[in-house]
Coordinates of C-alpha atoms in Angstrom, one line a residue:
Chain A
M53 CA -188.3 -41.6 -177.8
K54 CA -188.8 -41.6 -181.5
I55 CA -186.1 -41.3 -183.9
L56 CA -186.6 -40.1 -187.5
Y57 CA -184.0 -40.9 -190.3
F58 CA -183.9 -39.0 -193.5
A59 CA -182.8 -39.2 -196.9
W60 CA -179.4 -41.3 -197.5
L61 CA -179.4 -41.9 -193.8
R62 CA -182.6 -43.5 -193.9
E63 CA -182.0 -45.6 -196.7
R64 CA -178.2 -47.0 -195.1
L65 CA -180.3 -47.7 -192.0
N66 CA -183.3 -49.0 -193.9
T67 CA -185.8 -47.5 -191.8
G68 CA -187.4 -43.8 -191.8
E69 CA -188.4 -44.0 -188.2
E70 CA -188.2 -46.2 -184.8
D71 CA -188.8 -46.0 -181.0
V72 CA -186.1 -46.5 -178.7
T73 CA -185.9 -46.5 -175.0
L74 CA -182.3 -45.1 -174.4
P75 CA -179.8 -46.1 -171.4
P76 CA -179.5 -43.7 -168.8
E77 CA -176.0 -42.4 -169.8
V78 CA -177.2 -41.4 -173.0
T79 CA -177.7 -37.5 -172.7
T80 CA -176.7 -35.9 -175.7
I81 CA -176.8 -36.3 -179.9
A82 CA -173.3 -37.2 -179.6
N83 CA -174.1 -39.9 -177.0
L84 CA -177.2 -40.9 -179.0
L85 CA -174.9 -41.5 -182.3
D86 CA -172.1 -43.5 -180.3
W87 CA -175.3 -45.6 -179.0
L88 CA -177.1 -46.0 -182.4
A89 CA -173.4 -46.7 -184.1
A90 CA -172.5 -49.5 -181.6
R91 CA -175.8 -51.5 -182.4
D92 CA -174.8 -53.0 -185.7
E93 CA -172.6 -52.7 -188.6
A94 CA -175.0 -51.1 -191.0
A95 CA -175.3 -48.0 -188.4
A96 CA -171.8 -47.8 -187.8
L97 CA -171.1 -47.5 -191.4
A98 CA -174.1 -44.9 -191.9
L99 CA -173.0 -43.1 -189.0
E100 CA -169.3 -43.1 -189.3
K101 CA -168.7 -39.5 -190.5
R102 CA -170.3 -37.4 -187.6
S103 CA -169.4 -34.3 -189.1
L104 CA -172.1 -35.1 -191.7
I105 CA -174.9 -35.8 -189.2
K106 CA -177.2 -33.0 -188.5
A107 CA -179.9 -33.3 -185.7
A108 CA -182.9 -31.7 -185.0
I109 CA -184.7 -32.4 -181.3
N110 CA -188.5 -32.1 -181.1
A111 CA -188.3 -30.3 -184.9
K112 CA -185.6 -27.9 -183.8
L113 CA -182.1 -27.9 -185.2
V114 CA -179.5 -28.6 -182.3
Q115 CA -175.7 -29.2 -182.1
H116 CA -174.3 -32.8 -181.5
D117 CA -173.7 -31.5 -177.9
A118 CA -177.1 -30.8 -177.0
S119 CA -179.1 -32.5 -174.4
L120 CA -181.9 -35.2 -174.9
A121 CA -183.9 -34.1 -171.8
G122 CA -187.5 -33.4 -172.8
A123 CA -186.9 -35.1 -176.3
H124 CA -190.1 -36.8 -177.7
T125 CA -188.7 -36.9 -181.3
V126 CA -185.1 -36.9 -182.2
A127 CA -184.3 -36.5 -186.4
L128 CA -181.0 -37.4 -187.9
F129 CA -180.0 -36.5 -191.1
P130 CA -177.4 -35.3 -193.7
P131 CA -176.5 -32.0 -194.8
M132 CA -179.6 -30.3 -196.5
T133 CA -179.8 -29.5 -200.1
G134 CA -183.3 -27.8 -200.6
G135 CA -183.9 -24.8 -203.0
Chain B
M5 CA -196.6 -13.9 -193.8
D6 CA -197.6 -17.1 -196.1
I7 CA -194.9 -20.3 -195.4
R8 CA -196.0 -23.6 -197.1
V9 CA -194.1 -27.1 -197.5
T10 CA -196.4 -29.0 -199.8
Q11 CA -196.3 -32.0 -202.1
T12 CA -198.9 -30.3 -204.5
P13 CA -197.5 -28.5 -207.6
F14 CA -198.1 -24.9 -207.8
D15 CA -198.5 -22.1 -210.3
P16 CA -196.0 -19.6 -209.9
G17 CA -198.0 -16.9 -211.7
A18 CA -200.8 -17.2 -210.1
E19 CA -198.9 -17.0 -206.8
S20 CA -197.0 -14.2 -207.9
N21 CA -200.1 -12.3 -208.7
A22 CA -201.8 -13.1 -205.9
F23 CA -199.0 -11.8 -203.8
I24 CA -198.6 -8.6 -205.9
A25 CA -202.1 -8.0 -205.4
R26 CA -201.6 -7.6 -201.8
G27 CA -199.0 -4.9 -202.3
A28 CA -200.4 -1.7 -203.3
A29 CA -199.1 0.4 -200.6
A30 CA -195.5 -1.5 -200.6
G31 CA -193.7 -0.3 -203.7
A32 CA -191.7 -3.4 -204.8
A33 CA -192.2 -7.1 -204.9
V34 CA -189.6 -9.4 -205.9
T35 CA -190.7 -13.1 -206.8
F36 CA -187.9 -15.9 -207.3
T37 CA -188.8 -19.1 -208.6
G38 CA -186.3 -22.3 -208.4
L39 CA -187.0 -24.8 -211.3
V40 CA -186.0 -28.5 -211.3
R41 CA -183.0 -28.6 -213.4
S42 CA -181.9 -30.9 -216.4
L43 CA -178.9 -29.8 -218.4
P44 CA -178.2 -31.2 -221.7
D45 CA -175.2 -32.9 -221.1
D46 CA -176.2 -34.2 -217.7
P47 CA -180.2 -35.1 -218.3
I48 CA -182.3 -36.2 -215.2
L49 CA -185.6 -38.0 -215.4
T50 CA -187.1 -36.9 -212.4
L51 CA -186.0 -35.2 -209.3
T52 CA -187.4 -36.5 -205.7
L53 CA -187.3 -34.2 -202.7
D54 CA -187.1 -35.6 -199.4
C55 CA -188.4 -33.4 -196.5
Y56 CA -189.0 -33.1 -192.7
P57 CA -192.1 -31.1 -193.0
E58 CA -192.5 -30.0 -189.4
L59 CA -188.8 -28.8 -189.0
A60 CA -189.2 -27.3 -192.7
I61 CA -192.0 -25.1 -191.4
N62 CA -189.9 -24.1 -188.4
Q63 CA -186.8 -22.9 -190.2
L64 CA -188.9 -21.3 -193.0
T65 CA -190.8 -19.3 -190.3
A66 CA -187.7 -18.5 -189.0
L67 CA -186.2 -17.3 -192.0
A68 CA -188.9 -15.2 -193.2
T69 CA -189.2 -13.7 -189.7
T70 CA -185.3 -12.5 -190.0
A71 CA -185.5 -11.1 -193.6
T72 CA -188.9 -9.3 -192.5
E73 CA -187.0 -7.8 -189.4
R74 CA -184.2 -6.9 -191.3
F75 CA -185.1 -5.8 -194.3
H76 CA -188.6 -4.1 -192.9
L77 CA -190.6 -6.1 -195.3
A78 CA -194.7 -5.4 -196.0
D79 CA -195.1 -9.2 -196.9
V80 CA -193.3 -12.3 -197.6
T81 CA -194.1 -15.6 -198.8
I82 CA -192.1 -19.0 -199.3
I83 CA -193.5 -22.2 -200.8
H84 CA -191.2 -25.2 -201.2
R85 CA -192.5 -28.6 -202.6
Y86 CA -191.3 -32.0 -202.1
G87 CA -191.8 -35.4 -203.7
R88 CA -191.3 -36.5 -207.2
M89 CA -190.9 -33.4 -210.0
L90 CA -190.3 -33.5 -213.5
P91 CA -187.8 -31.1 -215.3
G92 CA -188.9 -27.6 -215.5
E93 CA -191.1 -27.7 -212.5
P94 CA -191.0 -25.3 -210.0
I95 CA -189.8 -26.3 -206.4
V96 CA -189.4 -23.4 -204.7
Q97 CA -191.0 -19.6 -204.9
V98 CA -189.6 -16.9 -202.3
M99 CA -191.6 -13.6 -202.7
T100 CA -190.9 -10.3 -200.7
L101 CA -192.8 -7.1 -200.7
S102 CA -191.2 -4.0 -199.6
A103 CA -191.3 -0.2 -199.9
H104 CA -188.3 0.1 -202.3
R105 CA -186.5 -2.4 -204.7
Q106 CA -183.2 -3.0 -203.0
P107 CA -184.5 -4.2 -199.4
A108 CA -187.0 -6.8 -201.5
F109 CA -184.2 -8.1 -203.8
D110 CA -181.8 -8.6 -200.7
A111 CA -184.6 -10.3 -198.4
A112 CA -185.2 -12.7 -201.5
Q113 CA -181.5 -13.5 -201.7
L114 CA -181.0 -14.0 -198.1
I115 CA -183.6 -16.4 -197.8
M116 CA -182.4 -18.3 -200.6
D117 CA -179.0 -18.5 -199.4
H118 CA -180.0 -19.8 -196.1
L119 CA -182.9 -21.8 -197.4
K120 CA -180.4 -24.0 -199.4
T121 CA -178.3 -25.2 -196.4
D122 CA -181.0 -24.8 -193.4
A123 CA -184.2 -26.2 -194.8
P124 CA -184.7 -29.8 -194.1
F125 CA -184.8 -30.9 -197.9
W126 CA -182.8 -33.5 -199.6
K127 CA -182.5 -34.1 -203.4
K128 CA -182.4 -37.1 -205.3
E129 CA -181.8 -37.0 -209.0
Q130 CA -183.3 -40.0 -211.3
T131 CA -181.1 -40.2 -214.5
A132 CA -180.9 -42.8 -217.0
R133 CA -177.6 -44.5 -215.2
G134 CA -179.6 -44.7 -212.2
E135 CA -180.2 -42.3 -209.1
H136 CA -178.1 -40.4 -206.5
W137 CA -178.8 -38.0 -203.8
V138 CA -177.3 -34.5 -204.6
E139 CA -174.5 -33.6 -202.3
A140 CA -174.1 -30.3 -200.3
K141 CA -172.0 -27.6 -201.9
S142 CA -169.4 -25.6 -200.1
D143 CA -170.8 -22.7 -202.3
D144 CA -174.0 -22.8 -200.6
D145 CA -172.3 -22.3 -197.3
Q146 CA -170.2 -19.3 -198.9
A147 CA -173.4 -17.6 -200.2
K148 CA -175.1 -17.9 -196.4
A149 CA -172.0 -16.6 -195.0
R150 CA -172.4 -13.1 -196.9
W151 CA -175.1 -12.0 -194.8
E152 CA -173.6 -12.5 -191.5

């Protein structure tokens, strides 16, 4: 599965994109955030305020309880500031 | 319906003229253009917009569809730029075409109010003192809520 990061999340994690193989217990966006945050200190810090992290699965916005079944691309990003 | 997410600068006047030319039977066209703002007491050098284009197209298409159904629009165009821009340059253009002016105004406002918080763009301002990401504002959430 591919994960995309945008804006300050990309800067704090120092990557815009990565391919990951998830353990079977990671089945939702919330699980994924926990799993990513547990990997290292930079990730833990970047993902500290969970309510600030928004997510999309296969280019559709989702909530943190969304299932990762069928996900080929997950995007994680801060609140949007367009317009 | 015309939805564009692009790094290329666009000409709001030319876009507006082309849009209006399609609307002979409609009666009212509203055009909104959002510009890169640089206030005298807080000047910026450039503004860079980060974007997730695939999700942006999906979100803007959904918004345009919602506005079209709710206000019975004859046509709608949304153009949103990303990448690096200078003060005064257009960032976003929303144009709506309707039989009467009020639905055309309302539809353009609904699209802008939702776009601010629902379309995947992130602004970074470059100033003489350095650069920073623009934070999402609670005002924008309130502006969106009035359409619910």
